[in-house]
Amino acid sequence: MKKFLICPAIVGAYLSLVSCMTNENPDRISVKQFGVLDDGRAVQVYTLKNSAGSSIDILDLGGIITAINVPDRDGTLADIALGFDNPEQYLTDSPYMGALVGRYANRIAKGKFTLDGNDYSLAINNMGNALHGGIVGFDKKIWQSAASTADDAAILTLSLVSPDGDEGYPGALSATVTYTFDDQNRLTISYHATTDKATVVNLTNHSYFNLNGHNAGSILDHVMMINAATYTPVDETLIPTREISPVKGTAFDFENAKPIGRDIGAGEQQIQYGLGYDHNWVLEKSSPNDFELAAAVYSPKSGRMISLYTDQPGLQFYTGNFLDGTVTGKDNTRYQKRGAFCLETQHFPDSPNHPNFPTTILRPGETYETTTVFEFGILEQD
Ligand code: GLA
């Protein structure tokens, strides 16, 4: 298995030597074959482990997180990430479960945008709009992968080059995503990209969580806080209207923690459009791009908790509204509506068509750099 544990190439550099040596330690990171796709390509799964006994499984296919095993308040591990046992299902059945989403996470209206006077057309794959990077987005590509370790963490580095014109997007985009899982049960996801032509970029991870276990049923009892006083309302195809509206007095107010299910049945038009929560919250920041607490969610039943930190301006909070029991996931589980939630840190949907939203344009010579941390903890009491 060691052949997949790639050492840095700079021979003689002290840090590289240390890194190579620590790479030999399978206690922190190991790799094996996850399966073979119908077209014959093999898919590898890396397991990132920590001294707390927790572990996270990640594929080189789509950078997909297939499992997150973390303790409840009694120390009992459960896998809190929805997913599939068979790699092909991630190409055919999966609503982006666990995946790295790109080049543009979320929607672009009618798959069209104009940049520097040039018009671009993307594949339409969702209610007349472009969603999550297209037909073969970053979630469906096999990434180059390299494992390494630090003193207190396992590190998986994934990279790919998306060619000029890929899914209609301009410019060759070189993307690198680093997953770091440390001894404090923190998963840090660092995204990095450069381009050779002006383009738009919006990367995220699309994990589906259920803090009672991936097959434990509804998440409506989970208690959620979102550090946002405003959100971006949408039309019936989930494209932002352009407004930035206060959450106060609406079902979208999570400034004070409340159960996800408390207002999800409200008759509000926005909830009807989303079939539940499927919206972008505008995160409160001391100053733009500050790395701050974005949200916290816990399960009163298990005590498991996620604290989410990001430098991104937005958070898509999605309550698994399109899960309908039709696909069979891990352990023969039929994932049902509201069986999970997603916390997609991001720029706002359809930003290329909304000059009043923070820009998603990346130009040659610039670097797209962003970091999100999922901290898996315990809340002892309600
Ligand atoms: C995102 C979108 C949802 C849905 C899911 C995938 O969260 O906002 O509308 O498309 O991805 O099913």
Short mmCIF file of C-alpha atoms and ligand atoms in Angstrom, two decimals:
data_model
loop_
_atom_site.label_atom_id
_atom_site.label_comp_id
_atom_site.label_asym_id
_atom_site.label_seq_id
_atom_site.Cartn_x
_atom_site.Cartn_y
_atom_site.Cartn_z
CA MET A 1 0.00 0.00 0.00
CA LYS A 2 2.92 2.31 0.56
CA LYS A 3 3.23 3.00 -3.14
CA PHE A 4 0.36 5.48 -2.86
CA LEU A 5 2.01 7.40 -0.07
CA ILE A 6 3.90 9.87 -2.21
CA CYS A 7 6.89 11.64 -0.74
CA PRO A 8 7.67 15.25 -1.68
CA ALA A 9 10.01 15.38 -4.64
CA ILE A 10 12.58 17.84 -3.33
CA VAL A 11 15.36 15.41 -2.50
CA GLY A 12 17.61 16.47 0.34
CA ALA A 13 15.27 19.02 1.86
CA TYR A 14 15.02 18.39 5.57
CA LEU A 15 11.29 18.92 5.75
CA SER A 16 10.75 16.55 2.89
CA LEU A 17 12.79 13.90 4.67
CA VAL A 18 10.74 14.29 7.85
CA SER A 19 7.58 14.18 5.79
CA CYS A 20 8.72 11.03 3.99
CA MET A 21 9.52 9.37 7.28
CA THR A 22 6.20 10.22 8.85
CA ASN A 23 4.43 9.06 5.70
CA GLU A 24 5.54 5.55 6.57
CA ASN A 25 3.29 5.63 9.63
CA PRO A 26 0.01 3.85 8.78
CA ASP A 27 -1.38 4.76 12.22
CA ARG A 28 -2.33 8.15 10.81
CA ILE A 29 -3.08 7.57 7.15
CA SER A 30 -3.50 4.50 4.99
CA VAL A 31 -4.81 3.77 1.53
CA LYS A 32 -6.48 0.85 -0.19
CA GLN A 33 -8.62 0.25 -3.23
CA PHE A 34 -12.24 1.31 -2.70
CA GLY A 35 -13.46 -0.32 -5.89
CA VAL A 36 -13.42 -0.14 -9.67
CA LEU A 37 -15.65 2.05 -11.83
CA ASP A 38 -17.59 0.50 -14.71
CA ASP A 39 -15.08 2.04 -17.14
CA GLY A 40 -12.24 0.17 -15.43
CA ARG A 41 -10.71 3.02 -13.43
CA ALA A 42 -9.69 2.07 -9.92
CA VAL A 43 -10.74 4.30 -7.04
CA GLN A 44 -8.59 4.61 -3.90
CA VAL A 45 -9.81 5.37 -0.41
CA TYR A 46 -7.58 7.08 2.15
CA THR A 47 -8.32 6.68 5.84
CA LEU A 48 -7.19 9.61 7.99
CA LYS A 49 -6.95 8.63 11.66
CA ASN A 50 -6.19 10.54 14.84
CA SER A 51 -5.06 9.83 18.38
CA ALA A 52 -8.65 10.26 19.62
CA GLY A 53 -9.66 7.11 17.70
CA SER A 54 -11.68 9.02 15.09
CA SER A 55 -11.28 8.50 11.36
CA ILE A 56 -12.34 9.96 8.05
CA ASP A 57 -12.40 8.12 4.70
CA ILE A 58 -11.81 10.12 1.52
CA LEU A 59 -11.72 8.98 -2.11
CA ASP A 60 -9.44 10.19 -4.87
CA LEU A 61 -12.69 10.19 -6.90
CA GLY A 62 -14.21 13.63 -6.41
CA GLY A 63 -12.34 14.09 -3.12
CA ILE A 64 -15.44 12.41 -1.72
CA ILE A 65 -15.70 11.98 2.05
CA THR A 66 -17.32 8.57 2.37
CA ALA A 67 -17.23 8.17 6.15
CA ILE A 68 -16.66 10.24 9.30
CA ASN A 69 -16.37 8.16 12.47
CA VAL A 70 -16.52 10.33 15.57
CA PRO A 71 -17.58 9.70 19.20
CA ASP A 72 -20.84 10.55 20.91
CA ARG A 73 -21.01 11.80 24.50
CA ASP A 74 -20.37 8.24 25.76
CA GLY A 75 -17.37 7.79 23.49
CA THR A 76 -19.19 5.50 21.08
CA LEU A 77 -18.13 5.96 17.47
CA ALA A 78 -20.66 6.28 14.67
CA ASP A 79 -20.32 7.15 11.01
CA ILE A 80 -22.09 10.51 10.61
CA ALA A 81 -21.59 10.98 6.84
CA LEU A 82 -24.03 9.68 4.25
CA GLY A 83 -22.51 7.82 1.31
CA PHE A 84 -22.32 4.72 -0.86
CA ASP A 85 -20.46 1.42 -0.74
CA ASN A 86 -19.92 1.18 -4.50
CA PRO A 87 -17.85 3.86 -6.32
CA GLU A 88 -20.00 3.78 -9.45
CA GLN A 89 -22.96 5.03 -7.39
CA TYR A 90 -21.07 8.29 -6.84
CA LEU A 91 -21.25 8.82 -10.61
CA THR A 92 -24.83 7.68 -11.14
CA ASP A 93 -26.90 7.97 -7.95
CA SER A 94 -25.29 10.57 -5.77
CA PRO A 95 -26.63 14.05 -4.98
CA TYR A 96 -22.99 15.16 -4.48
CA MET A 97 -22.62 13.21 -1.24
CA GLY A 98 -19.35 14.10 0.45
CA ALA A 99 -17.91 15.54 -2.74
CA LEU A 100 -15.69 18.43 -3.66
CA VAL A 101 -17.88 20.61 -5.83
CA GLY A 102 -16.48 22.82 -8.60
CA ARG A 103 -15.75 24.81 -10.58
CA TYR A 104 -18.80 26.65 -9.42
CA ALA A 105 -20.64 25.25 -6.43
CA ASN A 106 -24.35 26.10 -6.40
CA ARG A 107 -26.27 27.64 -9.29
CA ILE A 108 -25.61 29.96 -12.22
CA ALA A 109 -28.84 31.26 -13.76
CA LYS A 110 -29.65 29.67 -17.11
CA GLY A 111 -26.01 28.53 -17.25
CA LYS A 112 -24.95 31.90 -18.65
CA PHE A 113 -22.58 34.64 -17.59
CA THR A 114 -20.51 37.38 -19.18
CA LEU A 115 -16.92 38.06 -18.19
CA ASP A 116 -14.76 40.82 -19.70
CA GLY A 117 -17.28 41.15 -22.55
CA ASN A 118 -17.24 37.43 -23.42
CA ASP A 119 -20.42 35.36 -23.10
CA TYR A 120 -20.13 31.87 -21.64
CA SER A 121 -22.66 29.02 -21.73
CA LEU A 122 -22.64 26.14 -19.28
CA ALA A 123 -24.54 22.86 -19.30
CA ILE A 124 -28.05 23.17 -17.87
CA ASN A 125 -28.53 20.43 -15.30
CA ASN A 126 -31.01 21.76 -12.72
CA MET A 127 -34.39 23.43 -13.29
CA GLY A 128 -33.08 25.41 -16.28
CA ASN A 129 -29.90 26.43 -14.46
CA ALA A 130 -26.32 25.22 -14.13
CA LEU A 131 -25.65 23.45 -10.82
CA HIS A 132 -22.45 22.36 -9.08
CA GLY A 133 -19.97 22.60 -11.96
CA GLY A 134 -21.88 20.77 -14.68
CA ILE A 135 -22.40 17.27 -16.00
CA VAL A 136 -18.90 16.06 -15.15
CA GLY A 137 -17.96 18.42 -12.35
CA PHE A 138 -15.03 18.14 -9.96
CA ASP A 139 -17.06 15.62 -7.94
CA LYS A 140 -16.81 13.09 -10.77
CA LYS A 141 -13.11 13.40 -11.62
CA ILE A 142 -10.28 11.34 -10.21
CA TRP A 143 -7.84 13.70 -8.50
CA GLN A 144 -4.09 13.23 -8.11
CA SER A 145 -3.57 12.26 -4.49
CA ALA A 146 -0.72 12.41 -1.99
CA ALA A 147 -0.72 11.47 1.68
CA SER A 148 1.48 12.97 4.36
CA THR A 149 1.42 13.61 8.10
CA ALA A 150 2.25 16.29 10.62
CA ASP A 151 2.95 15.68 14.32
CA ASP A 152 -0.74 15.84 15.18
CA ALA A 153 -2.53 15.31 11.87
CA ALA A 154 -3.06 13.24 8.76
CA ILE A 155 -3.00 15.16 5.49
CA LEU A 156 -4.42 14.27 2.08
CA THR A 157 -3.58 16.57 -0.80
CA LEU A 158 -5.69 16.32 -3.95
CA SER A 159 -5.08 18.17 -7.17
CA LEU A 160 -6.43 18.39 -10.68
CA VAL A 161 -6.19 20.54 -13.78
CA SER A 162 -9.51 21.43 -15.35
CA PRO A 163 -8.78 22.31 -18.99
CA ASP A 164 -9.82 25.53 -20.73
CA GLY A 165 -13.47 25.14 -21.75
CA ASP A 166 -14.18 22.32 -19.28
CA GLU A 167 -17.98 22.26 -18.83
CA GLY A 168 -18.04 25.62 -20.62
CA TYR A 169 -15.84 27.51 -18.12
CA PRO A 170 -12.98 29.63 -19.48
CA GLY A 171 -9.33 29.09 -18.58
CA ALA A 172 -7.29 26.10 -17.48
CA LEU A 173 -7.85 25.95 -13.74
CA SER A 174 -5.28 24.22 -11.49
CA ALA A 175 -6.94 23.27 -8.23
CA THR A 176 -5.47 21.80 -5.06
CA VAL A 177 -7.53 20.81 -2.05
CA THR A 178 -5.92 19.71 1.20
CA TYR A 179 -7.77 17.73 3.84
CA THR A 180 -6.11 17.81 7.28
CA PHE A 181 -7.56 15.76 10.12
CA ASP A 182 -5.99 16.49 13.50
CA ASP A 183 -6.02 15.10 17.02
CA GLN A 184 -8.65 17.64 18.11
CA ASN A 185 -11.15 16.06 15.68
CA ARG A 186 -10.86 19.05 13.35
CA LEU A 187 -11.12 18.55 9.62
CA THR A 188 -9.53 21.49 7.83
CA ILE A 189 -10.25 21.84 4.11
CA SER A 190 -7.96 24.25 2.28
CA TYR A 191 -8.77 25.14 -1.30
CA HIS A 192 -6.26 26.68 -3.69
CA ALA A 193 -6.63 27.47 -7.40
CA THR A 194 -4.96 29.42 -10.20
CA THR A 195 -6.00 30.05 -13.78
CA ASP A 196 -4.41 31.02 -17.10
CA LYS A 197 -7.47 33.05 -18.22
CA ALA A 198 -10.10 35.05 -16.34
CA THR A 199 -12.72 32.65 -14.97
CA VAL A 200 -15.13 32.15 -12.06
CA VAL A 201 -14.46 29.82 -9.14
CA ASN A 202 -16.51 28.69 -6.16
CA LEU A 203 -15.40 25.48 -4.46
CA THR A 204 -17.01 23.66 -1.55
CA ASN A 205 -17.50 20.31 0.08
CA HIS A 206 -20.96 18.75 -0.06
CA SER A 207 -20.98 16.33 2.89
CA TYR A 208 -24.33 15.17 4.22
CA PHE A 209 -24.30 14.88 8.02
CA ASN A 210 -26.53 13.15 10.51
CA LEU A 211 -25.05 13.51 13.99
CA ASN A 212 -26.86 10.40 15.21
CA GLY A 213 -25.37 8.24 12.44
CA HIS A 214 -25.72 8.18 8.67
CA ASN A 215 -28.65 5.77 8.87
CA ALA A 216 -30.35 7.24 11.96
CA GLY A 217 -33.33 8.95 10.29
CA SER A 218 -34.45 12.55 10.60
CA ILE A 219 -32.19 15.47 11.54
CA LEU A 220 -35.11 17.74 12.45
CA ASP A 221 -34.27 17.42 16.16
CA HIS A 222 -30.73 18.72 15.62
CA VAL A 223 -30.19 22.19 17.05
CA MET A 224 -28.65 24.74 14.73
CA MET A 225 -27.07 28.17 15.02
CA ILE A 226 -26.03 30.17 11.95
CA ASN A 227 -24.00 33.31 12.46
CA ALA A 228 -25.98 35.36 9.95
CA ALA A 229 -28.45 38.23 10.18
CA THR A 230 -29.31 38.13 6.46
CA TYR A 231 -29.72 35.63 3.63
CA THR A 232 -30.23 35.69 -0.13
CA PRO A 233 -33.87 34.90 -1.03
CA VAL A 234 -34.41 32.91 -4.22
CA ASP A 235 -36.93 32.50 -7.03
CA GLU A 236 -38.76 29.22 -7.64
CA THR A 237 -35.69 27.78 -9.41
CA LEU A 238 -33.49 28.65 -6.40
CA ILE A 239 -31.67 31.52 -8.12
CA PRO A 240 -31.11 34.54 -5.84
CA THR A 241 -33.42 37.44 -6.47
CA ARG A 242 -30.54 39.85 -5.78
CA GLU A 243 -31.97 40.98 -2.44
CA ILE A 244 -30.14 40.49 0.82
CA SER A 245 -32.93 40.14 3.37
CA PRO A 246 -33.00 40.09 7.18
CA VAL A 247 -33.65 36.71 8.77
CA LYS A 248 -35.33 38.29 11.80
CA GLY A 249 -38.96 37.27 12.11
CA THR A 250 -38.64 34.52 9.48
CA ALA A 251 -38.00 30.77 9.48
CA PHE A 252 -34.44 31.63 8.42
CA ASP A 253 -33.51 33.10 11.78
CA PHE A 254 -30.91 30.78 13.33
CA GLU A 255 -29.00 33.55 15.11
CA ASN A 256 -30.19 31.99 18.34
CA ALA A 257 -29.92 28.21 18.19
CA LYS A 258 -33.16 26.36 17.50
CA PRO A 259 -34.17 22.89 16.32
CA ILE A 260 -33.93 22.58 12.54
CA GLY A 261 -37.50 21.29 12.49
CA ARG A 262 -39.05 24.15 14.46
CA ASP A 263 -39.94 26.40 11.51
CA ILE A 264 -39.23 24.16 8.53
CA GLY A 265 -42.95 23.52 8.11
CA ALA A 266 -43.72 27.24 8.02
CA GLY A 267 -45.82 28.25 5.07
CA GLU A 268 -43.29 30.90 4.03
CA GLN A 269 -42.84 31.13 0.29
CA GLN A 270 -39.05 30.79 0.56
CA ILE A 271 -39.40 27.52 2.43
CA GLN A 272 -41.84 26.32 -0.22
CA TYR A 273 -39.41 27.20 -3.02
CA GLY A 274 -36.63 25.28 -1.28
CA LEU A 275 -38.87 22.40 -0.13
CA GLY A 276 -37.26 23.22 3.19
CA TYR A 277 -33.96 24.96 3.82
CA ASP A 278 -31.83 25.18 0.68
CA HIS A 279 -30.58 28.75 0.89
CA ASN A 280 -27.49 30.88 1.24
CA TRP A 281 -26.96 32.71 4.53
CA VAL A 282 -24.75 35.81 4.49
CA LEU A 283 -22.24 35.17 7.25
CA GLU A 284 -21.51 37.87 9.81
CA LYS A 285 -17.87 38.94 9.59
CA SER A 286 -15.78 41.39 11.58
CA SER A 287 -14.29 42.26 8.21
CA PRO A 288 -14.68 40.58 4.80
CA ASN A 289 -12.89 37.22 4.45
CA ASP A 290 -12.29 36.90 8.19
CA PHE A 291 -12.02 33.31 9.34
CA GLU A 292 -14.80 33.02 11.92
CA LEU A 293 -17.44 30.77 13.39
CA ALA A 294 -20.14 30.35 10.75
CA ALA A 295 -22.46 27.80 12.33
CA ALA A 296 -22.80 25.22 15.07
CA VAL A 297 -25.13 22.25 15.14
CA TYR A 298 -25.61 19.51 17.68
CA SER A 299 -27.77 16.51 18.33
CA PRO A 300 -29.40 16.46 21.79
CA LYS A 301 -29.66 12.68 21.39
CA SER A 302 -26.00 11.79 20.75
CA GLY A 303 -24.33 14.97 22.00
CA ARG A 304 -22.26 15.12 18.79
CA MET A 305 -21.66 18.62 17.57
CA ILE A 306 -20.12 20.34 14.57
CA SER A 307 -18.62 23.81 14.88
CA LEU A 308 -18.01 25.26 11.45
CA TYR A 309 -15.46 27.96 10.71
CA THR A 310 -14.77 29.60 7.37
CA ASP A 311 -13.39 32.65 5.61
CA GLN A 312 -16.10 32.38 2.95
CA PRO A 313 -18.90 34.98 2.78
CA GLY A 314 -21.78 32.50 2.50
CA LEU A 315 -23.18 29.23 3.79
CA GLN A 316 -25.69 27.06 1.90
CA PHE A 317 -27.66 25.22 4.56
CA TYR A 318 -29.52 22.36 2.89
CA THR A 319 -31.81 19.91 4.71
CA GLY A 320 -31.74 16.96 2.32
CA ASN A 321 -35.00 18.04 0.72
CA PHE A 322 -34.42 15.99 -2.42
CA LEU A 323 -33.56 12.77 -0.62
CA ASP A 324 -36.53 10.50 -1.23
CA GLY A 325 -35.48 6.96 -0.38
CA THR A 326 -34.85 5.99 -3.99
CA VAL A 327 -31.11 5.41 -3.74
CA THR A 328 -29.51 2.75 -1.58
CA GLY A 329 -26.57 4.01 0.39
CA LYS A 330 -24.11 2.45 2.82
CA ASP A 331 -25.33 -0.51 4.86
CA ASN A 332 -28.34 -0.82 2.52
CA THR A 333 -29.77 2.43 3.84
CA ARG A 334 -32.52 4.19 1.93
CA TYR A 335 -31.79 7.83 2.65
CA GLN A 336 -35.02 9.74 3.26
CA LYS A 337 -35.99 13.40 3.05
CA ARG A 338 -34.51 15.29 6.05
CA GLY A 339 -32.20 12.36 6.74
CA ALA A 340 -29.19 14.70 6.68
CA PHE A 341 -28.08 18.30 6.39
CA CYS A 342 -25.31 19.96 4.39
CA LEU A 343 -23.18 22.95 5.35
CA GLU A 344 -21.73 24.24 2.09
CA THR A 345 -19.35 27.14 2.72
CA GLN A 346 -19.23 29.20 -0.42
CA HIS A 347 -19.63 32.44 -2.32
CA PHE A 348 -23.23 33.35 -3.02
CA PRO A 349 -25.15 31.44 -5.72
CA ASP A 350 -25.15 33.02 -9.18
CA SER A 351 -22.53 35.62 -8.18
CA PRO A 352 -21.27 35.98 -11.79
CA ASN A 353 -24.66 37.57 -12.59
CA HIS A 354 -24.96 39.71 -9.45
CA PRO A 355 -22.49 42.60 -9.27
CA ASN A 356 -23.72 43.40 -5.74
CA PHE A 357 -22.43 40.02 -4.45
CA PRO A 358 -18.76 39.43 -3.51
CA THR A 359 -16.87 38.59 -6.67
CA THR A 360 -16.02 35.03 -7.75
CA ILE A 361 -13.75 36.13 -10.60
CA LEU A 362 -10.24 34.70 -10.64
CA ARG A 363 -7.63 36.17 -12.98
CA PRO A 364 -4.20 34.97 -14.11
CA GLY A 365 -1.61 35.86 -11.49
CA GLU A 366 -4.17 35.74 -8.66
CA THR A 367 -4.61 32.85 -6.25
CA TYR A 368 -7.93 31.54 -5.00
CA GLU A 369 -7.30 30.57 -1.37
CA THR A 370 -9.96 29.61 1.15
CA THR A 371 -10.22 27.53 4.30
CA THR A 372 -13.09 25.83 6.08
CA VAL A 373 -12.86 23.84 9.33
CA PHE A 374 -15.36 21.27 10.57
CA GLU A 375 -14.71 20.67 14.26
CA PHE A 376 -16.40 17.51 15.53
CA GLY A 377 -17.07 17.88 19.24
CA ILE A 378 -19.44 16.96 22.04
CA LEU A 379 -22.00 19.03 23.90
CA GLU A 380 -22.66 17.31 27.21
CA GLN A 381 -25.92 19.09 28.06
CA ASP A 382 -28.80 20.67 26.20
C1 GLA B 1 -27.26 21.76 -3.16
C2 GLA B 1 -28.39 22.46 -3.78
C3 GLA B 1 -29.62 21.67 -3.61
C4 GLA B 1 -29.45 20.29 -4.19
C5 GLA B 1 -28.25 19.63 -3.59
C6 GLA B 1 -27.95 18.33 -4.24
O1 GLA B 1 -27.35 21.77 -1.81
O2 GLA B 1 -28.57 23.76 -3.28
O3 GLA B 1 -30.70 22.30 -4.23
O4 GLA B 1 -29.27 20.39 -5.58
O5 GLA B 1 -27.14 20.46 -3.71
O6 GLA B 1 -29.08 17.51 -4.30
#
